[in-house]
PDB file of C-alpha atoms in Angstrom:
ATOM      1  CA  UNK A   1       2.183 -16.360  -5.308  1.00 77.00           C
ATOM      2  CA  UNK A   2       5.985 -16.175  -4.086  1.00 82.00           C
ATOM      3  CA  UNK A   3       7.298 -13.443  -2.148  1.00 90.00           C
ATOM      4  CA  UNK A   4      10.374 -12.761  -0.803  1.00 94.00           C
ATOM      5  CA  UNK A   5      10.650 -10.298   2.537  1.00 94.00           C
ATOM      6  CA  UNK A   6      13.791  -9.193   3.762  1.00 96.00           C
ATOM      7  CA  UNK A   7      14.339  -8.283   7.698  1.00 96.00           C
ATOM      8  CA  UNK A   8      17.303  -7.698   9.887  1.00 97.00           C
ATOM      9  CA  UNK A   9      18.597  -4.128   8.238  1.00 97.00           C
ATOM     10  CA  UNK A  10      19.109  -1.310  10.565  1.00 97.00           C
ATOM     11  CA  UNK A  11      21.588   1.067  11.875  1.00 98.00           C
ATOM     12  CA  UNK A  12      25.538   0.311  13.065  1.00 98.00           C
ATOM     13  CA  UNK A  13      28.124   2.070  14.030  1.00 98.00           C
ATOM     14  CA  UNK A  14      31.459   0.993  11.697  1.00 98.00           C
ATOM     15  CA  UNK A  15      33.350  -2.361  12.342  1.00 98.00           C
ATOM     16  CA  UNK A  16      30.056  -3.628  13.861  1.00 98.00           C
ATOM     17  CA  UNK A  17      28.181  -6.631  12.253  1.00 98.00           C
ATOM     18  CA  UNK A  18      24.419  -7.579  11.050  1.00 98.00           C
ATOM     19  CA  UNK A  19      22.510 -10.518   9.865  1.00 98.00           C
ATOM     20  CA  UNK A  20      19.514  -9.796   7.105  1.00 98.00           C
ATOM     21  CA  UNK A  21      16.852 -12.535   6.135  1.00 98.00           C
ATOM     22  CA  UNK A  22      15.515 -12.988   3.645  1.00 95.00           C
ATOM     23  CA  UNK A  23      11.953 -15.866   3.611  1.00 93.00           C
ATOM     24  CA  UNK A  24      10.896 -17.219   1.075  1.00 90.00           C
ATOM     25  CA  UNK A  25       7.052 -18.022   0.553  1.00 86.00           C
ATOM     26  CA  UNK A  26       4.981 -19.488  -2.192  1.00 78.00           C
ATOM     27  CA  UNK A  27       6.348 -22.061  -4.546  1.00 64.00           C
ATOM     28  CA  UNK A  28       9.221 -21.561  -6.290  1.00 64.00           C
ATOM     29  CA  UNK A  29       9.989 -24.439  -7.872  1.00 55.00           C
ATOM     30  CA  UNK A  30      12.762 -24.657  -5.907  1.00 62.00           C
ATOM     31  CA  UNK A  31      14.885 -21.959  -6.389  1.00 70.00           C
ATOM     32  CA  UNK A  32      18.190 -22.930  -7.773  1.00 83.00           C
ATOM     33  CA  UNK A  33      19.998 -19.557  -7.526  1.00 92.00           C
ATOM     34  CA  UNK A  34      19.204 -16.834  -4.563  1.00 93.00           C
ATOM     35  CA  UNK A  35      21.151 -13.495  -4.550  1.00 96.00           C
ATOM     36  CA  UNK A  36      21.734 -10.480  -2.634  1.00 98.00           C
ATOM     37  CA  UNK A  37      22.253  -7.281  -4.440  1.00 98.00           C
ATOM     38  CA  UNK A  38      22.456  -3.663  -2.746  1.00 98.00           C
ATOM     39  CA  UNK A  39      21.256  -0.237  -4.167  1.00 97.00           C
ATOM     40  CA  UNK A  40      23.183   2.772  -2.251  1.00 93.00           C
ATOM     41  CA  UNK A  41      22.014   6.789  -2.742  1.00 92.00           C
ATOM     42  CA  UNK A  42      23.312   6.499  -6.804  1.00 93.00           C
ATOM     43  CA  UNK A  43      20.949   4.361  -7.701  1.00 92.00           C
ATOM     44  CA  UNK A  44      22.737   1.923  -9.100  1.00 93.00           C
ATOM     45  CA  UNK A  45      21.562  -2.183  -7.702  1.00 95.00           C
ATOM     46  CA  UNK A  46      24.690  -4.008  -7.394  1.00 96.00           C
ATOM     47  CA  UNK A  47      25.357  -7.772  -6.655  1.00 97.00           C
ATOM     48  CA  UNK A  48      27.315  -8.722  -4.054  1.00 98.00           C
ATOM     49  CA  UNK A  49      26.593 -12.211  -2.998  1.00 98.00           C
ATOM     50  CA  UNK A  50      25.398 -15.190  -4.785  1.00 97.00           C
ATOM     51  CA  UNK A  51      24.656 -18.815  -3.888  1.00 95.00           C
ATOM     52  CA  UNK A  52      23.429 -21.771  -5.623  1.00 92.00           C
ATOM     53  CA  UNK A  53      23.972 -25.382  -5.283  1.00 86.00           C
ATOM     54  CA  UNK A  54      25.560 -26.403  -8.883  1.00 89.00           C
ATOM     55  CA  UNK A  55      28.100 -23.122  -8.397  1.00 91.00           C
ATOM     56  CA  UNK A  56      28.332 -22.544  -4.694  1.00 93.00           C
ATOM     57  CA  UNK A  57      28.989 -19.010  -2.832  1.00 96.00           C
ATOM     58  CA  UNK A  58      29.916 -16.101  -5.158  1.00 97.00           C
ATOM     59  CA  UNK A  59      31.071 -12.813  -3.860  1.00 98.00           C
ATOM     60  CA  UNK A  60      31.904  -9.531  -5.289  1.00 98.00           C
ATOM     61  CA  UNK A  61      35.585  -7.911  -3.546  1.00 98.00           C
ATOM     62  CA  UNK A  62      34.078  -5.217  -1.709  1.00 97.00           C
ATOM     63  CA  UNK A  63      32.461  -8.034   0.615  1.00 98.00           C
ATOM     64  CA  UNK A  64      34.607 -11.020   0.652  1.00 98.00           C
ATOM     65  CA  UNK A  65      36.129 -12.147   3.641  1.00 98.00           C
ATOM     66  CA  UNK A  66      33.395  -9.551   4.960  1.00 98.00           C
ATOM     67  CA  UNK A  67      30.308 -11.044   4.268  1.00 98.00           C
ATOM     68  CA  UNK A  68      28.476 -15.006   4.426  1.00 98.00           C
ATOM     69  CA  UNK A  69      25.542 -15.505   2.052  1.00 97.00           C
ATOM     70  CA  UNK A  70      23.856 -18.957   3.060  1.00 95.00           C
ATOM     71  CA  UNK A  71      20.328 -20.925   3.071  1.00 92.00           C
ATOM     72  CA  UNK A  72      18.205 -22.715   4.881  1.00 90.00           C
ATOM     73  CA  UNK A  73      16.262 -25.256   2.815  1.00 85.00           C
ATOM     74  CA  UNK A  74      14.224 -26.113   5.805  1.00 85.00           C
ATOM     75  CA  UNK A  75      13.529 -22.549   6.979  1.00 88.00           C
ATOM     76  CA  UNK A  76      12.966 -21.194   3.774  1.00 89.00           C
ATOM     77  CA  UNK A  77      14.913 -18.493   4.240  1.00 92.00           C
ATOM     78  CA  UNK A  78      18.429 -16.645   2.651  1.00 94.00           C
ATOM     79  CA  UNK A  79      20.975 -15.042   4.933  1.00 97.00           C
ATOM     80  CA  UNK A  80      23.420 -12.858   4.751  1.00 98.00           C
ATOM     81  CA  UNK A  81      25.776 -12.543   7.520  1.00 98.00           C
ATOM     82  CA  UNK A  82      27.649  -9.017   7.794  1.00 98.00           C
ATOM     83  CA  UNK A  83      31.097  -8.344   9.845  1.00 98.00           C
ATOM     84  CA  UNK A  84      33.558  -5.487   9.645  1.00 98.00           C
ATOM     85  CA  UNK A  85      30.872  -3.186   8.167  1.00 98.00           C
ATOM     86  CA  UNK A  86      32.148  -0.255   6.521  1.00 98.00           C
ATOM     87  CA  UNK A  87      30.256   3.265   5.843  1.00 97.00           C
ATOM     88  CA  UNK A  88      30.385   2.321   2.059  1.00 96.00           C
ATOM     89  CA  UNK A  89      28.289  -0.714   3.025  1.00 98.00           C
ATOM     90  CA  UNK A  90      25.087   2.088   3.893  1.00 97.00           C
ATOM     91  CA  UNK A  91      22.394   0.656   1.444  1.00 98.00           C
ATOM     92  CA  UNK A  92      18.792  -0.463   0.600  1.00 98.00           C
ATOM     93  CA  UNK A  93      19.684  -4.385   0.534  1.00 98.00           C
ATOM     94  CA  UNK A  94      17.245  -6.983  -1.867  1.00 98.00           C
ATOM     95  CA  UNK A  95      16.935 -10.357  -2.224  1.00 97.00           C
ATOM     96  CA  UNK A  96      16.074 -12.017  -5.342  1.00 95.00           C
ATOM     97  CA  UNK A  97      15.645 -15.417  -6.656  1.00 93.00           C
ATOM     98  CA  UNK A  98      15.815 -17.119 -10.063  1.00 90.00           C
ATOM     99  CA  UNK A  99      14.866 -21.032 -10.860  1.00 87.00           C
ATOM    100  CA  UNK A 100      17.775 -21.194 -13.305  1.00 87.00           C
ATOM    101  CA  UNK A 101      20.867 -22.545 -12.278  1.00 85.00           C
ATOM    102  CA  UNK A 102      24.513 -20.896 -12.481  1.00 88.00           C
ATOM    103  CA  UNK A 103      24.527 -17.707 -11.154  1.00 92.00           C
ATOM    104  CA  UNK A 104      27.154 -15.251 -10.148  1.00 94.00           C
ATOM    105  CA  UNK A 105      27.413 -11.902  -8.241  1.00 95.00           C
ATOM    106  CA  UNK A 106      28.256 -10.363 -12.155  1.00 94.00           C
ATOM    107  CA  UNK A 107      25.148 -11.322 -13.238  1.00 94.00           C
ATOM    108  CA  UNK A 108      22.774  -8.446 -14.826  1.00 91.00           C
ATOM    109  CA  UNK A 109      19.715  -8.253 -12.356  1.00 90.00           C
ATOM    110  CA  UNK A 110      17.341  -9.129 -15.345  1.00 92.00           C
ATOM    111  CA  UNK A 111      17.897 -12.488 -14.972  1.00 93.00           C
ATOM    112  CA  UNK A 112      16.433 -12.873 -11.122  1.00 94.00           C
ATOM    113  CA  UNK A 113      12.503 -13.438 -11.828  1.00 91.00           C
ATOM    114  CA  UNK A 114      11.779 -12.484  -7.663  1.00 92.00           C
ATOM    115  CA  UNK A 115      12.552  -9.407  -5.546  1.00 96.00           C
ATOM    116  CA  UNK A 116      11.417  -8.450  -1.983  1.00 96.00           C
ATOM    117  CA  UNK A 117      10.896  -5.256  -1.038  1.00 96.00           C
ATOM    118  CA  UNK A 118      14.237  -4.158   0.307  1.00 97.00           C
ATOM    119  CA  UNK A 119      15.576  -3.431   3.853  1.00 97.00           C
ATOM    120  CA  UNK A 120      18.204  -0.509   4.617  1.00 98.00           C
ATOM    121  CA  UNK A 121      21.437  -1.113   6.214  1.00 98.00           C
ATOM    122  CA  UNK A 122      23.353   2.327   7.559  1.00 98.00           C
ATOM    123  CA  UNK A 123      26.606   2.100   8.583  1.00 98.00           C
ATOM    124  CA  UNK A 124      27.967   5.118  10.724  1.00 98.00           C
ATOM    125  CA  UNK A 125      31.667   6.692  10.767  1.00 95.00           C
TER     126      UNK A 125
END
């Protein structure tokens, strides 16, 4: 059975910085896309950072420059590395994975067949 768990969210005061995690367990069948989206207090899951090996890093405005998806293939384990965080970054942050190739931080969250369970990132004025 594969699981994804995400760790590392938590509380900041603004222009301060956070990593999240995010392992990966079961087989996969090697995961060819992983993705980070974030769901803030409308709702609304929104993808922000992609990463794949056929496309590479994919980010949407609000976090480039700002933010650092990466992987370990060793660890099993996604990252997401977050500087300069802004109060419009407070959200519930998932991870998901998909064993097709090409994606992008555009792509409609149907297409990612895993999700963990979320971990919430609050950024203070």
């Amino acid at each position: 059975q594969v699981q994804l768990v995400e760790s590392g969210g938590g509380s900041v005061q603004a222009g301060g910085s956070l990593r999240l995690s995010c392992e990966v367990s079961g087989y996969l069948f090697g995961a060819r896309c992983m993705a980070w989206f974030r769901q803030d207090s409308t709702l609304v899951r929104e993808g922000i950072a992609t990463i794949s090996r056929d496309i590479g890093a994919t980010y949407v405005d609000s976090v480039k420059g700002r933010f650092t998806i990466s992987v370990d293939n060793n660890k099993n384990t996604l990252y997401l590395q977050m500087n300069s965080l802004r109060p419009d970054d407070t959200a519930t942050y998932f991870c998901a994975a998909d064993r097709r190739w090409g994606c992008h931080y555009s792509d409609s969250l149907v297409r990612f067949e895993y999700w963990g369970q979320g971990t919430q990132v609050t950024v203070s004025s």
